[in-house]
């Protein structure tokens, strides 16, 4: 019967997605080689995805926590590498496996800001208490990445610099409850400078406005607690308008471009942070996301009938969570982790504050 | 032939990846892949500066052009070995043509252009990449950097117009238009502003359902008085009859809002509320709840004096309450 088929077409296949993330955490074929230096972010997509699905019990959390700690770039005996500390994306440099310090001196070993961010979030999601994170070293490494114009590079050796890495930096400072790792004022200036004439945000000044960079801008300001200080009510209303115009069925990232599942989160979360996600069309959004679901292997793709990947699988789930899909955990729209993981972070931070108070 | 079997490499001990007892997101590399990278890691550890190292980076890049460490090491070698940067430009040109959406390759090109201090090939190269994908964000970013860094503004507006003729809906090109004009003539002169307004309206006449054109129009006017630009409101109301779109109607609401801020008139408010209703119920129903929300906001902000007086409330007091005084 046709109606029954229609219902099946938009059925949310929870178990397939759980298995998709499980496989992601195991072994990927060689054609995924380009993900090598970012394997930690791929882990984050899978682990946070399983958290959203309330399925973290299917993995061995302790083993995963150990692997993440093996990626920490720790200070050497003489602390000469502090400005290079943080987390690596993977073992691609060839440092021998170790979960504790002191760090090994290597001419090319350093952290990457997006890996430090996803390393910390993954540890939190897996229930770790961050006690083995060298927080001061991470913050020193972070500070070394900020440029005069307020933006951040990804690695101390040099890389492109833009608003993505401001977001990573803001998440790191937020999680470690320590903003000494960045010059907030300069970062705010860069963010403001990235606002386009059409009221979205580009990757930097003059660049085309885009859903991903708009999320980075707004989420960073929210994490800093400076949203209403940095942007006037008039500007916020204009940004709301730019964002809400991104909905076509699902959402696209730029005017006159095709929709893509991941923007259901990037733009959806931004709208949520701006209190107007409630005015979007949930049904059309949901129908689009589910149309990109891979019914065979699980996960989601950017478009229907395309190959799923961990990023779209995770952000598709987050997009569904924002609209209140049953049996999905709620996601913190700025930090991009479940509210459950966020509460764990809050408890940890309370402990740190209590301990600091009782220091002799 | 594997590096491990080459006698010229026998002095080096290959360095495998070490993920420990429980690797996560492990990628299953072929023998060939592992062999190249095991030797890359060996070179890296020694920080060897040699031609054989330079040659190996090309192989490593071919296997994974997203490995930023390989690119960094290659740049170190380019300088240490005083390699021919013109040749490197040819190399990076080929790689970008194959993989135009990779961050590392564009960053590498930027570094080489800076070292050579020679942007002379850039505009043509980027134009070629854009001819394959006219919205490639990396390409536009690189283009803006080159133009700003080396002051190559002269022909860019012409380039923009050509691309808009090819696709008037290309949002990247509209953005580039704003980039060029704001950094050259600016929008302060009434002549320029009016030229741009007319340009927009002409493009809208040709392709009415084009958010990019409307965003540009609003963008250049929103802080210069949308409702005070001579004749604009009339032109838009005319277009509403024959070239209507959700973007036109949204622009109209914004015009009315701007007018209300300068002169709160009941008639203007009613028009604004009507357009919101029209958008919500007919012309942009996907955003129905948003347009109704906007309607309520406008109503609340610009509630007219005579309405308040009818309610027996002093308008000043009511606005105080609203502002939390």
XYZ file of C-alpha atoms in Angstrom:
685
model
C 0.000 0.000 0.000
C 1.436 3.351 -1.090
C 0.785 5.130 2.200
C 2.655 2.488 4.166
C 5.659 2.906 1.852
C 5.581 6.659 2.359
C 5.712 6.191 6.097
C 8.647 3.812 5.736
C 10.460 6.331 3.572
C 10.548 8.844 6.399
C 11.158 6.332 9.143
C 14.128 7.146 11.339
C 16.436 4.099 11.334
C 18.094 4.400 14.720
C 19.870 1.031 14.765
C 21.446 1.585 11.363
C 22.931 4.866 12.578
C 24.312 3.225 15.713
C 26.036 0.626 13.557
C 27.264 3.304 11.138
C 29.043 5.097 13.980
C 30.372 1.830 15.413
C 31.954 0.983 12.075
C 33.369 4.507 11.792
C 35.150 4.031 15.113
C 36.725 0.794 13.954
C 38.375 0.689 10.546
C 37.955 2.865 7.467
C 39.176 1.878 4.001
C 42.166 3.582 2.367
C 40.003 5.897 0.295
C 39.453 7.836 3.537
C 43.183 8.675 3.660
C 42.466 12.410 3.470
C 40.935 12.132 6.959
C 44.179 10.943 8.554
C 45.222 14.221 10.171
C 41.651 14.831 11.363
C 40.814 11.382 12.752
C 40.075 12.858 16.166
C 37.304 15.005 14.695
C 35.883 11.917 12.997
C 35.925 10.210 16.378
C 34.062 13.162 17.824
C 31.334 12.874 15.171
C 30.878 9.180 15.945
C 31.075 9.413 19.723
C 28.862 12.464 19.986
C 26.514 10.869 17.459
C 26.209 7.791 19.646
C 25.581 10.072 22.623
C 22.751 11.825 20.753
C 21.356 8.351 19.998
C 21.793 7.397 23.670
C 23.937 4.453 22.535
C 27.306 5.061 24.160
C 27.020 1.688 25.846
C 27.988 -0.036 22.582
C 31.577 1.182 22.759
C 34.516 0.641 25.107
C 34.819 4.086 26.641
C 38.009 3.493 28.573
C 39.975 2.275 25.566
C 38.832 5.301 23.613
C 39.805 7.664 26.406
C 43.302 6.177 26.404
C 43.627 6.685 22.655
C 42.624 10.333 22.969
C 45.183 10.932 25.712
C 47.873 9.367 23.493
C 47.242 12.292 21.149
C 48.021 14.951 23.713
C 51.155 16.973 22.944
C 52.617 17.365 26.423
C 55.369 19.684 27.587
C 58.901 18.304 27.316
C 61.167 18.113 30.364
C 62.476 21.623 29.733
C 59.025 22.968 28.772
C 60.481 24.419 25.596
C 57.500 23.341 23.500
C 54.671 24.930 25.508
C 53.489 27.057 22.610
C 53.044 23.875 20.598
C 50.954 21.934 23.099
C 47.387 20.717 22.643
C 46.088 17.585 20.904
C 47.103 15.965 17.614
C 44.563 14.752 15.101
C 46.245 11.367 14.871
C 49.517 9.478 15.167
C 50.566 10.465 11.632
C 53.817 12.133 12.762
C 55.039 8.861 14.258
C 55.402 9.737 17.931
C 55.512 6.463 19.900
C 52.271 5.711 21.743
C 52.175 7.204 25.231
C 49.397 8.460 27.490
C 51.624 10.304 29.909
C 54.394 12.863 29.959
C 56.890 14.239 29.699
C 56.474 15.115 26.053
C 58.849 13.851 23.389
C 60.876 16.497 21.578
C 60.204 16.291 17.843
C 60.864 19.027 15.287
C 57.381 18.838 13.770
C 55.081 17.688 16.546
C 52.417 20.141 17.651
C 48.732 20.341 18.458
C 45.976 21.477 16.089
C 43.273 23.770 17.459
C 40.375 21.745 16.038
C 41.848 18.554 17.503
C 42.314 20.124 20.917
C 38.651 21.156 20.740
C 37.330 17.764 19.621
C 39.736 15.927 21.928
C 38.338 17.738 24.937
C 34.709 17.329 23.866
C 35.226 13.621 23.133
C 36.783 13.065 26.559
C 33.820 14.795 28.189
C 31.302 12.773 26.208
C 33.050 9.557 27.212
C 32.754 10.558 30.862
C 36.393 11.482 31.504
C 37.172 14.120 34.135
C 39.955 15.829 32.124
C 42.358 15.247 35.026
C 45.082 14.119 32.653
C 44.721 17.169 30.427
C 47.548 19.632 30.921
C 45.280 22.657 30.887
C 47.971 25.272 31.177
C 49.871 23.730 28.304
C 46.741 23.638 26.141
C 46.058 27.297 26.863
C 49.665 28.265 26.123
C 49.422 26.416 22.830
C 46.160 28.182 22.080
C 47.505 31.639 22.831
C 50.347 31.080 20.376
C 47.827 30.616 17.563
C 46.011 33.950 17.767
C 47.003 36.611 15.256
C 47.041 40.394 15.539
C 43.703 40.671 13.756
C 42.045 38.433 16.375
C 41.667 35.311 14.216
C 43.444 32.022 14.901
C 45.665 29.705 12.912
C 45.219 25.985 13.330
C 48.825 25.018 14.072
C 51.904 26.917 15.276
C 53.822 26.093 12.069
C 51.325 28.309 10.272
C 48.172 27.675 8.305
C 45.238 29.600 6.969
C 43.537 31.731 9.643
C 39.840 32.354 9.949
C 36.670 32.267 12.009
C 36.524 28.457 12.262
C 39.476 28.446 14.572
C 38.059 31.261 16.706
C 35.147 28.915 17.343
C 37.486 26.060 18.279
C 39.413 28.402 20.586
C 36.210 29.636 22.232
C 35.097 26.047 22.867
C 38.457 25.185 24.398
C 38.436 28.195 26.720
C 34.811 27.556 27.617
C 35.431 23.908 28.496
C 38.599 24.636 30.466
C 36.775 27.566 32.109
C 39.757 29.773 31.385
C 39.785 32.596 28.875
C 43.459 33.458 29.324
C 44.076 31.431 26.174
C 42.670 34.151 23.953
C 42.260 37.889 23.564
C 38.471 38.073 23.572
C 38.288 41.687 22.488
C 40.374 41.080 19.375
C 38.391 37.971 18.559
C 35.159 39.956 18.802
C 36.597 42.580 16.461
C 37.461 39.913 13.897
C 34.004 38.388 14.200
C 32.293 41.754 13.755
C 34.576 42.448 10.822
C 33.378 39.244 9.187
C 29.763 40.379 9.020
C 28.723 40.800 5.413
C 26.573 43.522 3.841
C 23.817 40.894 3.715
C 24.049 40.307 7.487
C 25.432 36.766 7.425
C 29.058 36.089 8.395
C 31.874 35.122 6.055
C 35.112 33.357 6.861
C 36.719 36.777 7.248
C 36.209 40.412 6.241
C 34.819 40.881 2.726
C 34.134 37.193 2.207
C 30.788 35.735 1.226
C 28.386 35.025 4.060
C 27.906 31.343 4.779
C 25.909 29.196 7.229
C 28.962 27.493 8.702
C 30.855 30.702 9.416
C 27.683 32.339 10.769
C 27.396 29.492 13.250
C 31.052 29.962 14.246
C 30.485 33.691 14.768
C 27.302 33.471 16.825
C 28.245 30.366 18.804
C 31.618 31.896 19.702
C 29.979 35.086 20.949
C 27.501 33.031 22.989
C 30.259 30.943 24.548
C 32.128 34.138 25.410
C 28.928 35.523 26.945
C 29.244 38.583 24.713
C 26.463 38.188 22.160
C 24.488 41.282 23.143
C 27.582 43.307 23.878
C 29.111 42.617 20.465
C 25.946 42.951 18.372
C 23.123 45.481 18.622
C 19.462 44.444 18.638
C 19.155 45.780 15.108
C 22.110 43.692 13.963
C 20.768 40.607 15.716
C 17.409 41.025 13.975
C 19.168 41.317 10.627
C 21.227 38.206 11.318
C 18.040 36.348 12.293
C 16.549 37.303 8.946
C 19.604 36.131 6.992
C 19.583 32.808 8.814
C 15.883 32.128 8.542
C 15.979 32.776 4.791
C 18.341 29.785 4.474
C 15.450 27.347 4.805
C 14.361 26.020 1.432
C 13.087 22.628 2.584
C 16.098 21.678 4.623
C 18.699 24.434 4.781
C 21.416 25.663 2.463
C 24.583 27.490 3.432
C 24.494 30.394 1.004
C 21.773 32.091 -1.085
C 21.057 30.324 -4.372
C 22.932 27.167 -3.428
C 21.411 23.713 -2.976
C 20.324 22.518 0.459
C 22.628 20.207 2.414
C 21.851 18.212 5.554
C 24.678 19.670 7.643
C 23.156 23.157 7.467
C 20.137 21.877 9.354
C 22.542 22.032 12.265
C 24.835 24.969 11.397
C 21.928 27.293 10.595
C 19.407 25.568 12.868
C 21.655 25.876 15.922
C 22.373 29.529 15.087
C 18.636 30.207 14.892
C 18.185 28.412 18.209
C 20.884 30.567 19.827
C 19.030 33.614 18.461
C 15.686 32.360 19.864
C 13.931 32.065 16.511
C 14.425 28.426 15.553
C 10.840 27.928 16.800
C 9.637 29.924 13.764
C 11.124 27.552 11.181
C 9.191 24.813 9.409
C 10.025 21.639 11.301
C 8.215 19.253 8.985
C 9.975 20.321 5.803
C 13.319 20.324 7.611
C 12.743 16.832 8.980
C 11.587 15.492 5.648
C 14.694 16.788 3.960
C 17.107 15.377 6.550
C 15.430 11.984 6.420
C 15.516 12.003 2.623
C 19.321 11.952 2.924
C 19.299 9.008 5.285
C 21.096 5.944 3.932
C 18.652 3.132 4.575
C 21.224 0.422 3.943
C 24.431 1.449 5.705
C 23.011 4.097 8.022
C 24.229 7.637 8.439
C 23.181 10.683 6.445
C 24.590 12.331 3.333
C 24.532 15.942 2.217
C 21.971 15.127 -0.504
C 19.523 12.285 -1.190
C 21.001 9.265 -2.967
C 24.570 10.250 -2.043
C 27.170 8.494 0.071
C 26.849 9.067 3.828
C 29.836 10.278 5.820
C 30.482 10.769 9.550
C 30.098 14.566 9.457
C 26.725 14.556 7.758
C 25.605 11.574 9.818
C 26.362 13.458 13.022
C 25.019 16.844 11.955
C 21.910 15.250 10.450
C 21.179 13.755 13.858
C 21.842 17.083 15.551
C 19.486 18.753 13.087
C 16.780 16.254 14.029
C 17.509 16.729 17.715
C 16.953 20.481 17.384
C 13.430 19.897 16.090
C 12.699 17.548 18.973
C 12.856 14.187 17.214
C 11.789 11.563 19.791
C 14.483 9.382 21.372
C 17.298 11.742 20.504
C 19.163 13.561 23.247
C 19.039 17.341 23.188
C 22.145 19.106 21.895
C 23.732 22.242 23.363
C 23.559 24.511 20.306
C 26.762 26.461 20.971
C 29.078 23.742 22.243
C 27.670 21.032 19.966
C 27.553 18.250 22.555
C 24.514 16.705 24.237
C 22.966 18.482 27.210
C 23.920 15.374 29.189
C 27.619 15.837 28.348
C 27.214 19.542 29.036
C 25.878 18.814 32.526
C 28.879 16.570 33.152
C 31.090 19.525 32.161
C 29.232 21.853 34.510
C 29.699 19.424 37.408
C 33.409 19.123 36.614
C 33.811 22.875 36.513
C 32.069 23.184 39.875
C 34.543 20.671 41.283
C 37.461 22.689 39.904
C 36.107 25.860 41.467
C 35.538 24.118 44.788
C 39.076 22.683 44.728
C 40.577 26.044 43.825
C 38.764 27.502 46.829
C 40.236 24.941 49.178
C 43.812 25.262 47.921
C 46.243 25.833 50.769
C 59.452 -0.219 -5.868
C 59.008 0.239 -2.146
C 61.310 2.664 -0.362
C 62.222 -0.106 2.072
C 63.813 -2.001 -0.821
C 65.787 0.911 -2.276
C 69.453 0.898 -1.347
C 69.707 4.701 -1.479
C 67.275 4.737 1.413
C 68.885 1.970 3.437
C 70.416 4.469 5.880
C 66.962 5.441 7.124
C 64.925 3.470 9.623
C 61.225 3.685 8.613
C 58.901 4.982 11.349
C 55.482 3.331 11.510
C 52.367 4.945 12.899
C 51.745 3.886 16.482
C 48.130 3.993 17.651
C 48.717 1.779 20.662
C 46.632 -1.260 21.637
C 43.206 0.185 20.794
C 43.319 2.371 17.697
C 40.203 4.382 16.900
C 39.045 5.406 13.421
C 41.946 3.457 12.003
C 42.503 3.780 8.290
C 43.534 0.582 6.515
C 46.468 1.618 4.346
C 47.924 -0.464 1.541
C 51.537 -1.527 1.725
C 52.498 1.124 -0.797
C 50.850 3.902 1.205
C 52.414 2.791 4.494
C 55.811 2.463 2.872
C 55.818 6.052 1.607
C 54.593 7.496 4.872
C 56.874 5.335 7.057
C 59.775 6.967 5.237
C 58.161 10.388 5.418
C 57.963 10.019 9.183
C 61.628 8.957 9.259
C 62.695 12.062 7.343
C 60.560 14.256 9.546
C 62.118 12.912 12.732
C 65.597 13.707 11.455
C 64.430 16.966 9.928
C 66.443 15.948 6.906
C 66.960 18.661 4.302
C 67.679 16.904 1.016
C 66.496 16.434 -2.516
C 65.372 12.905 -1.807
C 63.183 14.273 0.977
C 61.763 16.889 -1.376
C 60.942 14.245 -3.967
C 59.261 12.065 -1.382
C 56.948 14.906 -0.287
C 55.445 14.902 -3.775
C 54.628 11.214 -3.427
C 53.181 11.744 0.023
C 51.048 14.588 -1.312
C 49.767 12.464 -4.132
C 48.596 9.886 -1.605
C 47.080 12.473 0.774
C 47.063 16.125 -0.247
C 45.262 17.060 2.978
C 48.236 16.241 5.209
C 49.282 19.725 6.327
C 52.526 18.464 7.892
C 53.739 17.225 4.525
C 53.031 20.623 2.970
C 54.798 22.440 5.792
C 57.839 20.183 5.479
C 57.830 20.729 1.706
C 57.915 24.497 2.299
C 60.817 24.108 4.691
C 62.660 22.163 1.982
C 61.742 24.655 -0.751
C 63.563 27.316 1.215
C 66.424 25.207 2.609
C 67.263 23.802 -0.817
C 66.560 27.044 -2.668
C 64.221 25.293 -5.052
C 62.845 26.932 -8.187
C 59.661 28.645 -7.063
C 58.386 29.115 -10.620
C 58.445 25.368 -10.968
C 56.635 25.110 -7.664
C 53.937 27.409 -9.027
C 53.450 25.031 -11.956
C 53.274 22.127 -9.523
C 50.721 23.728 -7.223
C 48.656 24.858 -10.222
C 48.273 21.235 -11.309
C 47.397 20.035 -7.820
C 44.745 22.714 -7.291
C 43.168 21.937 -10.665
C 42.801 18.333 -9.458
C 41.694 19.153 -5.906
C 40.222 22.660 -5.855
C 38.402 22.252 -2.518
C 41.385 21.420 -0.361
C 42.535 24.072 2.170
C 46.206 23.082 2.216
C 46.833 23.508 -1.488
C 45.479 27.031 -1.586
C 47.477 27.998 1.510
C 50.604 26.605 -0.145
C 49.970 28.625 -3.292
C 49.522 31.771 -1.238
C 52.882 31.167 0.476
C 54.687 30.678 -2.859
C 53.085 33.789 -4.358
C 54.229 35.735 -1.298
C 57.797 34.428 -1.558
C 57.930 35.287 -5.267
C 56.108 38.521 -4.577
C 54.507 37.896 -7.948
C 50.735 37.774 -8.326
C 50.785 38.089 -12.116
C 49.327 34.654 -12.813
C 46.734 34.660 -10.080
C 43.694 36.365 -11.553
C 43.814 34.235 -14.676
C 44.413 31.053 -12.709
C 41.537 31.750 -10.319
C 39.272 32.644 -13.241
C 40.024 29.222 -14.672
C 39.153 27.458 -11.421
C 35.955 29.511 -11.207
C 35.048 28.517 -14.753
C 34.806 24.958 -13.407
C 32.961 25.888 -10.214
C 31.865 29.500 -10.067
C 31.106 29.330 -6.349
C 34.325 27.737 -5.049
C 34.822 29.510 -1.738
C 38.600 28.887 -1.637
C 38.999 30.403 -5.076
C 37.093 33.555 -4.158
C 39.015 33.853 -0.895
C 42.347 33.583 -2.697
C 41.148 36.091 -5.280
C 40.205 38.647 -2.624
C 43.560 38.164 -0.922
C 45.523 38.704 -4.154
C 43.520 41.749 -5.147
C 43.780 43.394 -1.754
C 47.433 42.500 -1.151
C 48.698 43.585 -4.582
C 46.096 46.268 -5.319
C 44.755 44.630 -8.440
C 41.373 46.354 -8.381
C 41.344 47.829 -11.871
C 39.561 45.162 -13.872
C 37.645 43.381 -11.169
C 34.307 45.142 -11.607
C 34.419 44.165 -15.258
C 35.098 40.567 -14.224
C 32.128 40.713 -11.841
C 29.794 42.053 -14.533
C 30.848 39.326 -16.940
C 30.125 36.611 -14.386
C 26.788 38.160 -13.462
C 25.829 38.051 -17.104
C 26.631 34.333 -17.080
C 24.692 33.681 -13.890
C 22.882 36.564 -12.214
C 22.075 34.270 -9.295
C 25.689 33.594 -8.335
C 25.814 34.904 -4.771
C 29.638 34.803 -4.680
C 29.781 37.274 -7.558
C 27.365 39.697 -5.907
C 29.575 39.502 -2.835
C 32.593 40.259 -4.987
C 30.785 43.264 -6.445
C 30.326 44.659 -2.969
C 33.956 43.868 -2.140
C 35.287 45.761 -5.160
C 33.101 48.830 -4.873
C 33.436 49.233 -1.116
C 37.248 49.148 -1.468
C 37.414 51.492 -4.457
C 34.793 54.177 -4.986
C 32.707 53.308 -1.944
C 28.962 53.881 -1.780
C 28.895 57.363 -0.259
C 28.488 59.274 -3.471
C 24.811 59.561 -4.495
C 25.798 58.913 -8.109
C 27.420 55.583 -7.276
C 24.669 54.558 -4.898
C 22.001 55.318 -7.449
C 23.919 53.520 -10.172
C 24.063 50.421 -7.973
C 20.389 50.649 -7.006
C 19.391 50.857 -10.672
C 21.757 48.028 -11.567
C 20.067 45.827 -8.962
C 16.567 46.685 -10.089
C 17.514 45.922 -13.699
C 18.854 42.509 -12.710
C 15.700 41.895 -10.713
C 13.554 42.734 -13.733
C 15.447 40.059 -15.676
C 15.372 37.452 -12.919
C 12.861 38.364 -10.191
C 13.316 35.348 -7.986
C 16.884 36.130 -6.962
C 17.693 36.520 -3.295
C 21.256 37.661 -4.046
C 20.160 40.792 -5.893
C 17.668 41.743 -3.193
C 20.247 41.111 -0.444
C 22.686 43.385 -2.236
C 20.076 46.117 -2.657
C 19.116 45.959 1.002
C 22.762 45.702 2.009
C 23.847 48.911 0.359
C 20.803 50.859 1.599
C 20.078 49.512 5.067
C 22.337 51.999 6.845
C 21.797 54.808 4.364
C 18.025 55.060 4.678
C 16.022 52.491 2.738
C 12.838 54.504 2.822
C 14.507 57.792 1.966
C 16.165 56.794 -1.290
C 14.284 58.899 -3.879
C 11.760 56.975 -5.897
C 12.829 53.562 -4.660
C 9.683 52.628 -2.770
C 7.614 53.537 -5.832
C 9.775 51.411 -8.110
C 9.502 48.460 -5.749
C 5.718 48.811 -5.471
C 5.562 48.796 -9.264
C 7.696 45.670 -9.450
C 5.424 44.040 -6.919
C 2.708 43.822 -9.561
C 4.777 42.068 -12.229
C 7.955 40.762 -10.624
C 6.854 39.759 -7.157
C 8.868 37.438 -4.923
C 9.230 36.754 -1.203
C 12.427 38.824 -1.344
C 10.624 41.845 -2.789
C 7.974 41.650 -0.117
C 10.562 41.253 2.661
C 12.365 44.292 1.263
C 9.085 46.194 1.395
C 8.595 45.304 5.057
C 12.115 46.553 5.762
C 11.385 49.806 3.900
C 8.276 50.351 5.964
C 10.147 49.568 9.157
C 12.807 52.116 8.233
C 10.074 54.680 7.515
C 8.392 53.959 10.842
C 11.615 54.551 12.720
C 11.772 58.053 11.325
C 8.064 58.800 11.321
C 5.672 56.497 13.146
C 2.478 56.621 11.073
C -0.461 54.289 11.446
C -0.815 53.969 7.686
C 2.782 52.814 7.277
C 2.451 50.312 10.089
C -0.719 48.885 8.575
C 1.019 48.415 5.239
C 3.911 46.643 6.907
C 1.566 44.346 8.824
C -0.355 43.563 5.631
C 2.779 42.525 3.784
C 3.790 40.298 6.702
C 0.370 38.682 6.545
C 0.676 38.211 2.788
C 4.102 36.582 3.213
C 2.905 34.348 6.040
C -0.287 33.139 4.373
C 0.610 33.097 0.695
C 3.995 34.119 -0.628
C 6.527 32.623 1.801
C 4.582 30.056 3.796
C 7.645 28.041 4.804
C 8.486 31.020 7.038
C 4.895 31.582 8.135
C 5.680 31.567 11.855
C 8.581 33.967 11.366
C 6.505 36.504 9.415
C 3.782 36.326 12.054
C 6.440 36.856 14.725
C 7.779 39.850 12.799
C 4.232 41.174 12.478
C 3.793 40.976 16.258
C 7.155 42.687 16.831
C 6.298 45.548 14.515
C 2.896 45.926 16.099
C 4.409 45.998 19.529
C 7.170 48.458 18.634
C 5.116 50.895 16.616
C 1.728 50.700 18.242
C 0.220 54.041 17.399
C -0.397 56.885 19.765
C -4.109 57.055 19.063
C -4.527 53.360 19.887
C -2.784 53.870 23.196
C -4.846 56.942 24.017
C -7.995 54.903 23.342
C -6.749 52.393 25.878
C -6.346 55.230 28.343
C -2.632 54.679 28.607
C -0.048 57.390 28.318
C 2.165 56.367 25.387
C 5.285 57.486 27.202
C 4.500 55.314 30.199
C 3.778 52.309 28.029
C 7.106 52.607 26.239
C 8.834 52.939 29.593
C 7.245 49.673 30.675
C 8.427 48.058 27.463
C 11.960 49.278 27.969
C 12.037 48.014 31.514
C 12.342 51.410 33.136
